């Protein structure tokens, strides 16, 4: 019974959003001192736009918004959009570091962010197939 509930939940949009929320919050936590040296050189272009502390707030707030949207379904599209948008921006910022020659291996980090983006777009953009209940 409990496993069936978990299996059902894990296939839901809310489960996907919970995963996206946790990834987003953890990214934000990586910008919180002492997990980051505030005096270090930014790793990519967007990191230089604001302080690590501000980026932490932005990422964590987006993740918390995603968690809230798991309980308020009307917010789901906006939550997915915000989290995917942040990941896409980071992916492009890292990719531009490679294209412009500032950081030749930044494309590797960009792949991780693009992975989150494309998996989220896949998960939320595909047709839902109704699976009959198994007893």
mmCIF file of C-alpha atoms in Angstrom:
data_model
loop_
_atom_site.group_PDB
_atom_site.id
_atom_site.type_symbol
_atom_site.label_atom_id
_atom_site.label_comp_id
_atom_site.label_asym_id
_atom_site.label_seq_id
_atom_site.Cartn_x
_atom_site.Cartn_y
_atom_site.Cartn_z
ATOM 1 C CA UNK A 1 0.000 0.000 0.000
ATOM 2 C CA UNK A 2 2.728 2.472 1.016
ATOM 3 C CA UNK A 3 4.881 1.523 -1.974
ATOM 4 C CA UNK A 4 1.918 2.025 -4.309
ATOM 5 C CA UNK A 5 1.403 5.534 -2.923
ATOM 6 C CA UNK A 6 5.079 6.355 -3.383
ATOM 7 C CA UNK A 7 5.069 4.964 -6.934
ATOM 8 C CA UNK A 8 1.993 7.011 -7.775
ATOM 9 C CA UNK A 9 3.456 10.168 -6.237
ATOM 10 C CA UNK A 10 6.848 9.638 -7.912
ATOM 11 C CA UNK A 11 5.159 9.676 -11.334
ATOM 12 C CA UNK A 12 3.408 12.976 -10.585
ATOM 13 C CA UNK A 13 4.264 16.494 -11.690
ATOM 14 C CA UNK A 14 4.718 17.364 -8.024
ATOM 15 C CA UNK A 15 7.486 14.793 -7.648
ATOM 16 C CA UNK A 16 9.328 16.247 -10.630
ATOM 17 C CA UNK A 17 8.913 19.726 -9.206
ATOM 18 C CA UNK A 18 10.186 18.554 -5.817
ATOM 19 C CA UNK A 19 13.339 17.227 -7.490
ATOM 20 C CA UNK A 20 13.754 20.469 -9.443
ATOM 21 C CA UNK A 21 13.196 22.447 -6.235
ATOM 22 C CA UNK A 22 15.846 20.502 -4.338
ATOM 23 C CA UNK A 23 18.383 20.925 -7.158
ATOM 24 C CA UNK A 24 17.672 24.658 -7.200
ATOM 25 C CA UNK A 25 17.911 25.057 -3.416
ATOM 26 C CA UNK A 26 21.166 23.084 -3.284
ATOM 27 C CA UNK A 27 22.615 25.303 -6.021
ATOM 28 C CA UNK A 28 21.655 28.304 -3.900
ATOM 29 C CA UNK A 29 23.254 26.814 -0.812
ATOM 30 C CA UNK A 30 26.513 26.476 -2.753
ATOM 31 C CA UNK A 31 26.671 30.297 -2.777
ATOM 32 C CA UNK A 32 26.285 30.633 1.001
ATOM 33 C CA UNK A 33 29.444 31.339 3.009
ATOM 34 C CA UNK A 34 31.414 29.352 4.125
ATOM 35 C CA UNK A 35 30.603 27.074 1.166
ATOM 36 C CA UNK A 36 31.981 29.731 -1.160
ATOM 37 C CA UNK A 37 34.904 32.102 -0.910
ATOM 38 C CA UNK A 38 33.344 35.561 -1.282
ATOM 39 C CA UNK A 39 36.623 36.966 -2.612
ATOM 40 C CA UNK A 40 37.096 34.437 -5.411
ATOM 41 C CA UNK A 41 36.924 35.316 -9.086
ATOM 42 C CA UNK A 42 33.499 34.545 -10.584
ATOM 43 C CA UNK A 43 33.441 31.187 -12.386
ATOM 44 C CA UNK A 44 31.355 32.589 -15.259
ATOM 45 C CA UNK A 45 29.811 35.787 -16.543
ATOM 46 C CA UNK A 46 26.543 35.786 -14.562
ATOM 47 C CA UNK A 47 28.306 35.173 -11.268
ATOM 48 C CA UNK A 48 29.971 38.542 -11.733
ATOM 49 C CA UNK A 49 26.643 40.378 -11.962
ATOM 50 C CA UNK A 50 25.874 40.078 -8.273
ATOM 51 C CA UNK A 51 27.416 38.928 -5.016
ATOM 52 C CA UNK A 52 27.375 35.222 -4.154
ATOM 53 C CA UNK A 53 25.032 36.032 -1.259
ATOM 54 C CA UNK A 54 22.487 37.615 -3.612
ATOM 55 C CA UNK A 55 22.726 34.640 -5.979
ATOM 56 C CA UNK A 56 22.160 32.364 -2.976
ATOM 57 C CA UNK A 57 18.972 34.243 -2.115
ATOM 58 C CA UNK A 58 17.744 34.128 -5.729
ATOM 59 C CA UNK A 59 18.389 30.394 -6.170
ATOM 60 C CA UNK A 60 17.006 29.424 -2.753
ATOM 61 C CA UNK A 61 13.908 31.611 -3.202
ATOM 62 C CA UNK A 62 13.251 29.999 -6.590
ATOM 63 C CA UNK A 63 13.590 26.548 -5.038
ATOM 64 C CA UNK A 64 11.270 27.392 -2.158
ATOM 65 C CA UNK A 65 8.756 28.763 -4.667
ATOM 66 C CA UNK A 66 8.962 25.406 -6.485
ATOM 67 C CA UNK A 67 8.292 23.564 -3.227
ATOM 68 C CA UNK A 68 5.294 25.814 -2.541
ATOM 69 C CA UNK A 69 4.000 25.060 -6.038
ATOM 70 C CA UNK A 70 3.907 21.350 -5.221
ATOM 71 C CA UNK A 71 1.011 22.252 -2.884
ATOM 72 C CA UNK A 72 -0.518 24.979 -5.083
ATOM 73 C CA UNK A 73 -0.931 23.473 -8.579
ATOM 74 C CA UNK A 74 -1.740 26.834 -10.222
ATOM 75 C CA UNK A 75 1.851 27.898 -9.503
ATOM 76 C CA UNK A 76 3.428 24.842 -11.172
ATOM 77 C CA UNK A 77 4.008 26.408 -14.632
ATOM 78 C CA UNK A 78 5.587 29.537 -13.142
ATOM 79 C CA UNK A 79 7.729 27.504 -10.753
ATOM 80 C CA UNK A 80 9.019 25.243 -13.510
ATOM 81 C CA UNK A 81 9.686 28.293 -15.677
ATOM 82 C CA UNK A 82 11.667 30.083 -12.987
ATOM 83 C CA UNK A 83 13.790 27.067 -12.073
ATOM 84 C CA UNK A 84 14.374 26.064 -15.693
ATOM 85 C CA UNK A 85 15.135 29.677 -16.571
ATOM 86 C CA UNK A 86 17.800 29.963 -13.871
ATOM 87 C CA UNK A 87 19.404 26.683 -14.952
ATOM 88 C CA UNK A 88 19.292 27.764 -18.619
ATOM 89 C CA UNK A 89 20.868 31.126 -17.799
ATOM 90 C CA UNK A 90 23.694 29.414 -15.914
ATOM 91 C CA UNK A 91 24.160 26.934 -18.771
ATOM 92 C CA UNK A 92 24.442 29.728 -21.325
ATOM 93 C CA UNK A 93 26.753 31.746 -19.100
ATOM 94 C CA UNK A 94 29.122 28.796 -18.722
ATOM 95 C CA UNK A 95 28.883 27.995 -22.442
ATOM 96 C CA UNK A 96 29.736 31.584 -23.353
ATOM 97 C CA UNK A 97 32.877 31.250 -21.226
ATOM 98 C CA UNK A 98 34.015 28.492 -23.564
ATOM 99 C CA UNK A 99 32.900 30.214 -26.773
ATOM 100 C CA UNK A 100 34.633 33.471 -25.817
ATOM 101 C CA UNK A 101 37.769 31.633 -24.705
ATOM 102 C CA UNK A 102 37.626 32.825 -21.095
ATOM 103 C CA UNK A 103 37.293 29.320 -19.686
ATOM 104 C CA UNK A 104 37.852 26.539 -22.222
ATOM 105 C CA UNK A 105 36.273 23.792 -20.092
ATOM 106 C CA UNK A 106 33.188 25.696 -18.946
ATOM 107 C CA UNK A 107 31.157 23.715 -21.472
ATOM 108 C CA UNK A 108 31.407 20.762 -19.064
ATOM 109 C CA UNK A 109 29.553 22.691 -16.347
ATOM 110 C CA UNK A 110 27.112 23.966 -18.973
ATOM 111 C CA UNK A 111 26.194 20.356 -19.812
ATOM 112 C CA UNK A 112 24.978 19.747 -16.254
ATOM 113 C CA UNK A 113 22.729 22.790 -16.322
ATOM 114 C CA UNK A 114 21.464 21.948 -19.812
ATOM 115 C CA UNK A 115 20.733 18.426 -18.525
ATOM 116 C CA UNK A 116 18.407 19.814 -15.865
ATOM 117 C CA UNK A 117 16.774 22.122 -18.427
ATOM 118 C CA UNK A 118 16.138 19.447 -21.034
ATOM 119 C CA UNK A 119 14.998 16.793 -18.550
ATOM 120 C CA UNK A 120 12.508 19.274 -17.069
ATOM 121 C CA UNK A 121 11.270 20.283 -20.528
ATOM 122 C CA UNK A 122 10.930 16.617 -21.440
ATOM 123 C CA UNK A 123 9.077 15.748 -18.239
ATOM 124 C CA UNK A 124 6.633 18.648 -18.383
ATOM 125 C CA UNK A 125 6.234 18.799 -22.137
ATOM 126 C CA UNK A 126 5.348 15.211 -22.912
ATOM 127 C CA UNK A 127 1.912 13.774 -23.305
ATOM 128 C CA UNK A 128 0.626 12.123 -20.167
ATOM 129 C CA UNK A 129 -0.168 8.463 -20.567
ATOM 130 C CA UNK A 130 -2.786 7.169 -18.178
ATOM 131 C CA UNK A 131 -1.607 3.967 -16.536
ATOM 132 C CA UNK A 132 -4.401 1.715 -15.270
ATOM 133 C CA UNK A 133 -4.383 1.076 -11.546
ATOM 134 C CA UNK A 134 -2.818 -2.250 -10.593
ATOM 135 C CA UNK A 135 -4.285 -4.094 -7.662
#
